[in-house]
CSV table of C-alpha atoms in Angstrom, one decimal:
chain,number,residue,atom,x,y,z
Q,21,MET,CA,4.5,8.9,54.0
Q,22,PRO,CA,7.1,10.7,51.8
Q,23,LEU,CA,10.7,10.6,52.9
Q,24,LYS,CA,12.1,14.0,53.8
Q,25,LEU,CA,15.8,14.7,53.9
Q,26,THR,CA,16.2,15.7,57.5
Q,27,ARG,CA,19.3,16.2,59.6
Q,28,ARG,CA,18.6,13.4,62.0
Q,29,THR,CA,17.8,10.7,59.4
Q,30,PHE,CA,20.7,11.7,57.3
Q,31,LEU,CA,23.3,11.4,60.1
Q,32,GLY,CA,21.8,8.1,61.2
Q,33,GLY,CA,22.2,6.7,57.7
Q,34,ALA,CA,25.6,8.2,57.2
Q,35,ALA,CA,26.9,6.6,60.3
Q,36,LEU,CA,26.0,3.2,59.1
Q,37,ALA,CA,27.4,3.9,55.6
Q,38,GLY,CA,30.7,5.1,57.1
Q,39,GLY,CA,31.3,2.0,59.1
Q,40,GLY,CA,32.0,3.9,62.3
Q,41,ARG,CA,35.5,4.9,61.3
Q,42,PHE,CA,35.3,8.4,62.9
Q,43,THR,CA,33.5,10.3,65.6
Q,44,PHE,CA,32.4,13.9,65.9
Q,45,PRO,CA,33.5,16.4,66.9
Q,46,ALA,CA,37.3,16.3,66.3
Q,47,PRO,CA,39.4,16.9,69.4
Q,48,VAL,CA,40.5,20.4,70.2
Q,49,ILE,CA,44.2,21.0,69.3
Q,50,ALA,CA,45.9,23.1,71.9
Q,51,GLY,CA,47.9,26.0,70.6
Q,52,SER,CA,46.5,25.8,67.1
Q,53,ILE,CA,47.7,28.3,64.5
Q,54,LEU,CA,44.1,28.8,63.6
Q,55,LYS,CA,42.8,30.0,67.0
Q,56,GLY,CA,40.9,33.2,67.0
Q,57,SER,CA,37.7,34.9,67.9
Q,58,GLY,CA,34.6,36.4,66.3
Q,59,THR,CA,32.6,34.8,63.5
Q,60,VAL,CA,32.9,33.6,59.9
Q,61,VAL,CA,30.0,33.3,57.4
Q,62,VAL,CA,30.3,30.3,55.1
Q,63,HIS,CA,28.4,29.0,52.2
Q,64,ASP,CA,25.9,26.2,53.1
Q,65,GLY,CA,25.1,23.9,50.2
Q,66,GLY,CA,21.9,22.7,51.8
Q,67,GLY,CA,20.6,19.2,52.2
Q,68,SER,CA,23.1,16.4,52.8
Q,69,MET,CA,26.0,18.5,51.6
Q,70,GLY,CA,25.3,21.3,54.1
Q,71,ILE,CA,25.0,18.7,56.9
Q,72,ALA,CA,28.2,17.0,55.9
Q,73,GLN,CA,30.0,20.4,55.9
Q,74,LEU,CA,28.6,21.2,59.4
Q,75,LYS,CA,29.7,17.9,61.0
Q,76,ALA,CA,33.0,17.4,59.1
Q,77,TYR,CA,34.2,21.0,59.1
Q,78,SER,CA,32.3,23.6,61.0
Q,79,GLU,CA,31.7,22.0,64.4
Q,80,PRO,CA,35.3,20.7,64.8
Q,81,PHE,CA,36.6,24.0,63.5
Q,82,GLU,CA,34.7,25.9,66.2
Q,83,ALA,CA,36.0,23.5,68.8
Q,84,GLU,CA,39.6,24.0,67.8
Q,85,THR,CA,39.6,27.7,67.1
Q,86,GLY,CA,36.9,29.4,69.2
Q,87,ILE,CA,35.6,31.0,66.0
Q,88,LYS,CA,31.8,30.9,65.5
Q,89,VAL,CA,30.8,29.5,62.1
Q,90,ILE,CA,27.6,30.9,60.7
Q,91,HIS,CA,26.1,28.8,57.8
Q,92,GLN,CA,24.4,30.9,55.2
Q,93,PRO,CA,22.4,29.3,52.4
Q,94,GLY,CA,24.4,29.2,49.1
Q,95,VAL,CA,23.5,31.4,46.1
Q,96,ALA,CA,24.1,31.0,42.4
Q,97,SER,CA,27.5,32.2,41.2
Q,98,GLY,CA,25.9,35.1,39.3
Q,99,VAL,CA,24.2,36.4,42.4
Q,100,GLN,CA,27.4,36.1,44.4
Q,101,LEU,CA,29.3,37.9,41.6
Q,102,ALA,CA,26.8,40.8,41.6
Q,103,ALA,CA,26.9,41.0,45.4
Q,104,VAL,CA,30.7,41.2,45.5
Q,105,LEU,CA,30.7,43.9,42.8
Q,106,ALA,CA,28.2,45.8,44.9
Q,107,GLY,CA,30.6,45.5,47.9
Q,108,ALA,CA,28.2,43.2,49.8
Q,109,ALA,CA,29.6,39.7,49.5
Q,110,LYS,CA,27.1,37.0,50.6
Q,111,HIS,CA,29.7,34.9,52.4
Q,112,ASP,CA,33.1,35.2,53.9
Q,113,VAL,CA,33.8,31.7,52.5
Q,114,ALA,CA,32.2,31.3,49.1
Q,115,LEU,CA,31.8,28.0,47.2
Q,116,LEU,CA,32.3,28.6,43.5
Q,117,SER,CA,31.9,26.0,40.7
Q,118,GLY,CA,35.0,25.5,38.6
Q,119,GLY,CA,33.2,27.1,35.7
Q,120,ALA,CA,32.4,30.3,37.5
Q,121,ILE,CA,35.8,31.1,39.0
Q,122,ALA,CA,37.3,32.8,35.9
Q,123,ASN,CA,34.6,35.5,36.1
Q,124,PHE,CA,35.6,36.4,39.6
Q,125,GLU,CA,39.3,36.3,38.8
Q,126,LYS,CA,38.9,38.4,35.7
Q,127,ASP,CA,37.6,41.3,37.8
Q,128,GLU,CA,40.0,40.6,40.7
Q,129,LEU,CA,37.1,39.8,43.1
Q,130,LEU,CA,38.8,37.1,45.1
Q,131,LEU,CA,41.4,37.5,47.9
Q,132,PRO,CA,44.6,35.4,47.7
Q,133,ILE,CA,44.5,32.2,49.8
Q,134,ASP,CA,46.8,32.5,52.8
Q,135,TYR,CA,48.9,29.3,52.3
Q,136,ASP,CA,51.1,30.2,55.3
Q,137,LEU,CA,48.2,28.7,57.4
Q,138,TRP,CA,48.5,25.4,55.5
Q,139,ALA,CA,50.8,22.5,56.0
Q,140,GLY,CA,53.0,22.3,52.9
Q,141,LYS,CA,52.3,18.6,52.3
Q,142,ASP,CA,48.6,19.4,52.2
Q,143,ARG,CA,48.8,21.8,49.4
Q,144,GLU,CA,51.0,19.3,47.5
Q,145,GLY,CA,48.2,16.7,48.1
Q,146,TYR,CA,45.9,18.6,45.7
Q,147,ASP,CA,46.9,16.4,42.7
Q,148,VAL,CA,43.7,16.2,40.6
Q,149,VAL,CA,42.9,19.9,40.7
Q,150,ALA,CA,45.7,22.2,42.1
Q,151,ALA,CA,45.2,24.7,44.9
Q,152,LYS,CA,45.7,28.0,43.2
Q,153,THR,CA,46.4,31.6,44.2
Q,154,ASN,CA,42.8,32.6,44.6
Q,155,TYR,CA,41.0,29.4,45.4
Q,156,ALA,CA,41.3,26.0,47.0
Q,157,PRO,CA,39.4,23.1,45.4
Q,158,ALA,CA,36.7,21.9,47.8
Q,159,MET,CA,35.3,18.7,46.3
Q,160,ILE,CA,35.1,16.6,43.1
Q,161,TYR,CA,31.6,15.3,42.1
Q,162,SER,CA,29.7,14.0,39.1
Q,163,MET,CA,26.3,14.8,37.6
Q,164,LEU,CA,24.7,11.4,37.0
Q,165,ILE,CA,21.6,9.7,35.7
Q,166,ALA,CA,19.3,9.2,38.7
Q,167,TYR,CA,16.1,7.1,38.5
Q,168,GLU,CA,13.5,5.4,40.7
Q,169,ALA,CA,15.0,2.1,41.5
Q,170,GLU,CA,11.8,0.4,42.5
Q,171,LYS,CA,10.2,1.2,39.1
Q,172,LEU,CA,13.1,0.9,36.7
Q,173,GLY,CA,15.6,-1.3,38.7
Q,174,SER,CA,15.1,-4.4,36.5
Q,175,ARG,CA,16.1,-2.5,33.4
Q,176,PRO,CA,17.7,0.8,34.5
Q,177,PRO,CA,18.6,3.7,32.2
Q,178,SER,CA,22.3,3.8,31.4
Q,179,THR,CA,22.7,6.7,28.9
Q,180,TRP,CA,21.2,10.2,28.7
Q,181,ALA,CA,19.3,9.1,25.6
Q,182,ASP,CA,17.3,6.8,27.9
Q,183,LEU,CA,16.1,9.9,29.8
Q,184,TRP,CA,14.5,11.0,26.5
Q,185,ASN,CA,13.0,7.5,25.9
Q,186,SER,CA,9.7,7.6,27.7
Q,187,ARG,CA,8.4,4.5,25.9
Q,188,ASP,CA,10.9,2.1,27.5
Q,189,PHE,CA,11.5,4.2,30.6
Q,190,PRO,CA,8.1,5.7,31.5
Q,191,GLY,CA,7.6,8.5,34.0
Q,192,ARG,CA,8.2,12.2,34.4
Q,193,ARG,CA,11.6,13.8,34.1
Q,194,THR,CA,13.7,16.5,35.8
Q,195,LEU,CA,16.9,18.3,34.8
Q,196,ALA,CA,18.6,21.4,36.1
Q,197,THR,CA,17.3,24.7,34.9
Q,198,GLY,CA,19.5,26.0,32.0
Q,199,THR,CA,20.2,29.2,34.0
Q,200,ASN,CA,22.5,27.0,36.1
Q,201,ALA,CA,24.7,27.0,33.0
Q,202,ALA,CA,27.8,24.8,33.5
Q,203,ASP,CA,26.8,23.8,37.0
Q,204,GLY,CA,23.6,22.0,35.9
Q,205,ALA,CA,25.3,20.3,32.9
Q,206,THR,CA,21.9,20.4,31.1
Q,207,TYR,CA,23.3,21.4,27.8
Q,208,GLU,CA,26.0,18.7,27.8
Q,209,ILE,CA,23.3,16.2,28.7
Q,210,ALA,CA,21.0,17.3,25.9
Q,211,LEU,CA,23.7,16.9,23.3
Q,212,LEU,CA,24.9,13.5,24.6
Q,213,ALA,CA,21.3,12.4,24.5
Q,214,ASP,CA,21.1,13.5,20.9
Q,215,GLY,CA,24.1,11.4,20.0
Q,216,VAL,CA,27.0,13.8,20.1
Q,217,PRO,CA,30.2,11.8,21.0
Q,218,PRO,CA,31.9,12.9,24.2
Q,219,GLU,CA,35.1,13.9,22.3
Q,220,LYS,CA,33.0,16.2,20.1
Q,221,LEU,CA,30.9,17.8,22.8
Q,222,TYR,CA,32.8,21.1,22.9
Q,223,PRO,CA,32.2,23.7,21.7
Q,224,LEU,CA,28.6,23.2,22.5
Q,225,ASP,CA,26.1,23.3,19.6
Q,226,TRP,CA,23.5,25.6,21.2
Q,227,LYS,CA,20.9,25.1,18.5
Q,228,ARG,CA,21.2,21.4,18.6
Q,229,ALA,CA,21.0,21.4,22.4
Q,230,PHE,CA,17.7,23.3,22.4
Q,231,ARG,CA,16.3,21.1,19.7
Q,232,SER,CA,17.1,18.1,21.9
Q,233,LEU,CA,15.5,19.8,24.9
Q,234,ASP,CA,12.4,20.6,22.7
Q,235,ASN,CA,11.9,16.8,22.5
Q,236,LEU,CA,12.0,16.4,26.3
Q,237,ARG,CA,10.2,19.6,27.4
Q,238,SER,CA,6.6,18.2,27.7
Q,239,ASN,CA,7.8,15.4,29.9
Q,240,VAL,CA,9.6,17.5,32.5
Q,241,VAL,CA,7.8,17.9,35.7
Q,242,LYS,CA,10.2,20.6,36.9
Q,243,TRP,CA,13.6,22.1,36.0
Q,244,TRP,CA,15.3,21.8,39.3
Q,245,VAL,CA,17.2,24.8,40.8
Q,246,SER,CA,19.2,23.2,43.7
Q,247,GLY,CA,20.9,19.9,44.3
Q,248,ALA,CA,18.6,19.3,47.3
Q,249,GLU,CA,15.6,19.7,45.0
Q,250,SER,CA,17.0,17.3,42.4
Q,251,VAL,CA,16.7,14.4,44.7
Q,252,GLN,CA,13.6,15.5,46.6
Q,253,LEU,CA,11.7,15.4,43.4
Q,254,GLN,CA,12.5,11.7,43.1
Q,255,VAL,CA,12.0,11.1,46.9
Q,256,ASP,CA,8.5,12.5,46.5
Q,257,ARG,CA,8.0,10.5,43.3
Q,258,GLN,CA,7.3,13.5,41.2
Q,259,ALA,CA,10.0,12.5,38.8
Q,260,THR,CA,11.1,9.0,37.8
Q,261,VAL,CA,14.3,9.8,35.9
Q,262,GLY,CA,16.5,12.9,36.0
Q,263,SER,CA,19.9,14.3,36.7
Q,264,ALA,CA,21.5,14.7,40.2
Q,265,TRP,CA,24.9,14.9,41.7
Q,266,ASN,CA,26.3,11.6,43.0
Q,267,GLY,CA,26.6,12.8,46.6
Q,268,ARG,CA,23.0,14.0,46.7
Q,269,ILE,CA,21.8,10.6,45.5
Q,270,ASP,CA,23.8,8.7,48.1
Q,271,GLY,CA,22.8,11.1,50.8
Q,272,ALA,CA,19.1,10.4,50.1
Q,273,ASN,CA,19.7,6.7,49.9
Q,274,ASP,CA,21.5,6.7,53.3
Q,275,GLN,CA,18.1,7.9,54.7
Q,276,GLY,CA,16.1,5.2,53.1
Q,277,ALA,CA,15.4,6.5,49.6
Q,278,ARG,CA,15.7,4.1,46.6
Q,279,ILE,CA,17.3,6.2,43.9
Q,280,GLY,CA,19.4,4.4,41.4
Q,281,LYS,CA,22.3,5.9,39.6
Q,282,SER,CA,24.4,5.3,36.5
Q,283,TRP,CA,28.0,6.5,36.2
Q,284,ASN,CA,28.0,6.0,32.5
Q,285,GLN,CA,28.2,9.4,30.7
Q,286,GLY,CA,28.5,11.2,34.1
Q,287,ILE,CA,29.7,14.8,34.0
Q,288,LEU,CA,32.7,15.1,36.2
Q,289,GLN,CA,32.9,18.6,37.9
Q,290,TRP,CA,34.6,20.4,40.8
Q,291,ALA,CA,34.0,23.4,43.0
Q,292,ALA,CA,36.3,25.5,45.1
Q,293,TRP,CA,36.4,27.5,48.3
Q,294,ALA,CA,37.3,31.2,48.0
Q,295,VAL,CA,37.3,34.5,49.9
Q,296,PRO,CA,35.4,37.2,48.1
Q,297,LYS,CA,36.8,40.7,48.0
Q,298,GLY,CA,35.2,42.8,50.7
Q,299,ALA,CA,34.5,39.8,53.0
Q,300,GLU,CA,33.9,41.2,56.5
Q,301,ASN,CA,35.7,38.3,58.3
Q,302,SER,CA,38.4,37.5,55.8
Q,303,ASP,CA,41.0,36.5,58.4
Q,304,ASN,CA,38.7,33.9,59.9
Q,305,ALA,CA,37.7,32.8,56.3
Q,306,GLN,CA,41.4,32.0,55.6
Q,307,LYS,CA,41.5,29.9,58.8
Q,308,TYR,CA,38.4,28.0,57.9
Q,309,ILE,CA,39.7,27.2,54.4
Q,310,ALA,CA,43.1,26.2,55.9
Q,311,TYR,CA,41.2,23.8,58.3
Q,312,MET,CA,39.3,22.3,55.4
Q,313,SER,CA,42.6,21.6,53.5
Q,314,ARG,CA,43.6,19.0,56.1
Q,315,PRO,CA,43.2,15.3,55.1
Q,316,GLU,CA,41.3,14.3,58.3
Q,317,PRO,CA,38.4,16.7,57.9
Q,318,GLN,CA,38.2,16.0,54.2
Q,319,ALA,CA,38.0,12.3,55.0
Q,320,ARG,CA,35.2,12.9,57.5
Q,321,PHE,CA,33.4,15.0,54.8
Q,322,SER,CA,33.7,12.1,52.2
Q,323,GLU,CA,32.5,9.6,54.8
Q,324,LEU,CA,29.3,11.7,55.1
Q,325,ILE,CA,28.7,12.5,51.5
Q,326,THR,CA,30.3,10.8,48.5
Q,327,TYR,CA,32.0,13.9,47.0
Q,328,GLY,CA,35.7,13.1,46.4
Q,329,PRO,CA,38.3,14.8,48.6
Q,330,THR,CA,40.7,17.2,46.8
Q,331,ASN,CA,43.6,16.5,49.1
Q,332,ALA,CA,44.8,13.0,48.1
Q,333,ARG,CA,46.1,12.4,51.6
Q,334,ALA,CA,42.5,12.1,52.7
Q,335,PHE,CA,42.3,8.7,51.1
Q,336,GLU,CA,44.7,7.5,53.8
Q,337,HIS,CA,41.8,8.0,56.3
Q,338,LEU,CA,39.0,6.5,54.2
Q,339,SER,CA,38.0,2.8,54.2
Q,340,LYS,CA,38.6,0.9,50.9
Q,341,GLN,CA,34.9,0.5,50.6
Q,342,ARG,CA,34.2,4.2,51.0
Q,343,ALA,CA,37.0,5.2,48.6
Q,344,GLU,CA,35.5,3.1,45.9
Q,345,LEU,CA,32.3,5.2,46.0
Q,346,MET,CA,34.2,8.4,45.1
Q,347,PRO,CA,33.8,9.8,41.5
Q,348,THR,CA,37.5,9.5,40.9
Q,349,ALA,CA,37.7,5.9,41.9
Q,350,PRO,CA,39.4,3.6,39.4
Q,351,GLY,CA,36.9,2.2,37.0
Q,352,LEU,CA,34.5,5.1,37.5
Q,353,LYS,CA,36.4,8.1,36.2
Q,354,GLU,CA,37.0,6.4,32.9
Q,355,ARG,CA,33.2,6.1,32.2
Q,356,GLN,CA,32.6,9.9,32.7
Q,357,ILE,CA,33.2,13.1,30.8
Q,358,VAL,CA,35.3,15.9,32.4
Q,359,GLN,CA,33.4,19.2,32.0
Q,360,ASP,CA,35.3,21.7,29.9
Q,361,TYR,CA,35.5,24.9,32.1
Q,362,ALA,CA,37.7,26.6,29.5
Q,363,PHE,CA,34.8,26.5,27.0
Q,364,TRP,CA,32.3,27.8,29.5
Q,365,ASN,CA,34.5,30.9,30.3
Q,366,ALA,CA,35.7,31.6,26.7
Q,367,VAL,CA,34.0,34.4,24.7
Q,368,ASP,CA,32.4,33.2,21.5
Q,369,ALA,CA,31.5,35.0,18.3
Q,370,THR,CA,28.4,36.6,20.0
Q,371,GLY,CA,30.7,38.4,22.4
Q,372,GLU,CA,29.4,36.3,25.4
Q,373,THR,CA,31.0,33.7,27.5
Q,374,GLY,CA,29.3,30.3,27.6
Q,375,LEU,CA,28.1,31.0,31.1
Q,376,ARG,CA,26.4,34.2,30.1
Q,377,ARG,CA,25.1,32.8,26.8
Q,378,ALA,CA,23.5,29.8,28.6
Q,379,ILE,CA,21.3,32.2,30.6
Q,380,VAL,CA,20.4,34.4,27.6
Q,381,GLU,CA,19.6,31.4,25.4
Q,382,TRP,CA,17.6,29.7,28.1
Q,383,GLU,CA,15.4,32.7,28.9
Q,384,ARG,CA,14.7,33.1,25.2
Q,385,TRP,CA,13.8,29.4,24.9
Q,386,VAL,CA,11.5,29.5,27.9
Q,387,ALA,CA,9.8,32.6,26.7
Q,388,GLY,CA,9.3,31.1,23.3
Q,389,GLY,CA,7.8,27.9,24.6
């Protein structure tokens, strides 16, 4: 019977993986500065990420503050941007990839973060990616090579070029749809597979990237849209090799899946929490983000899904074994490539940003195929 990523099986596996270092929910703190009433609508990443957010952040936040948290499925950054421009933000608390934030800031579509609700030492703890005026980094993660361990475990793929090599690594493939732009890292992956050295990856050579994708296209079972879908395709054995975020892989394996991963040539990324302009419950959104800045909730989140905390103080509450699974752990970070968000937001000779051009070029490529 195919394994499905359910809430119950995820939490059972995560409790074993975490070694029992914490319990849920967190105790209510009397007289909290965050106490309030009403509701707040927050981005839900779906799958194991959404469950981790619910247990580490939302449930204990509700217990402490009295504010009801409503999880709303996440949307692509372009959809969120259009909604905010139309005066109908999808969430009070949005989760935006590092590559998408500049588009929101350019049009002044984000409210300033209320740092008066934070402990000063917590903001100082954001040492890898700083907490800025309009956003607070939420997590650090990596896009990795994911593969069916039972089939390829004796000789696993270790470079993106191996994903293109169906002779030595047989089976169907999956990568993110190119309309995911920076988030999906498909263009970086295609160029690395074609032999481009990491230090010469940017600016991306679009023509070369699509030539590389031409060579893979017939072997792709599906271009995945969401992180949950990326691992479900492997759980259901529709795909043998593909790309997936490290936390999604570990979340599936905590439930009994057997998905292997390689950190080599991983694409290191980050996302941030923000309050869109026009959010109906902006005051409660500020409180929710302030709560998530604390080291204890961040540690709980990283115990449930292996996305690295952004407040370095959270590592004080993580076991050594768990900390070593984070993308920024010593020995892992050095094997990966940090995604260049400056490139993705810069306007090139065509007058488009990389984010916009990725969508245009992808649609043209798909239509021409």
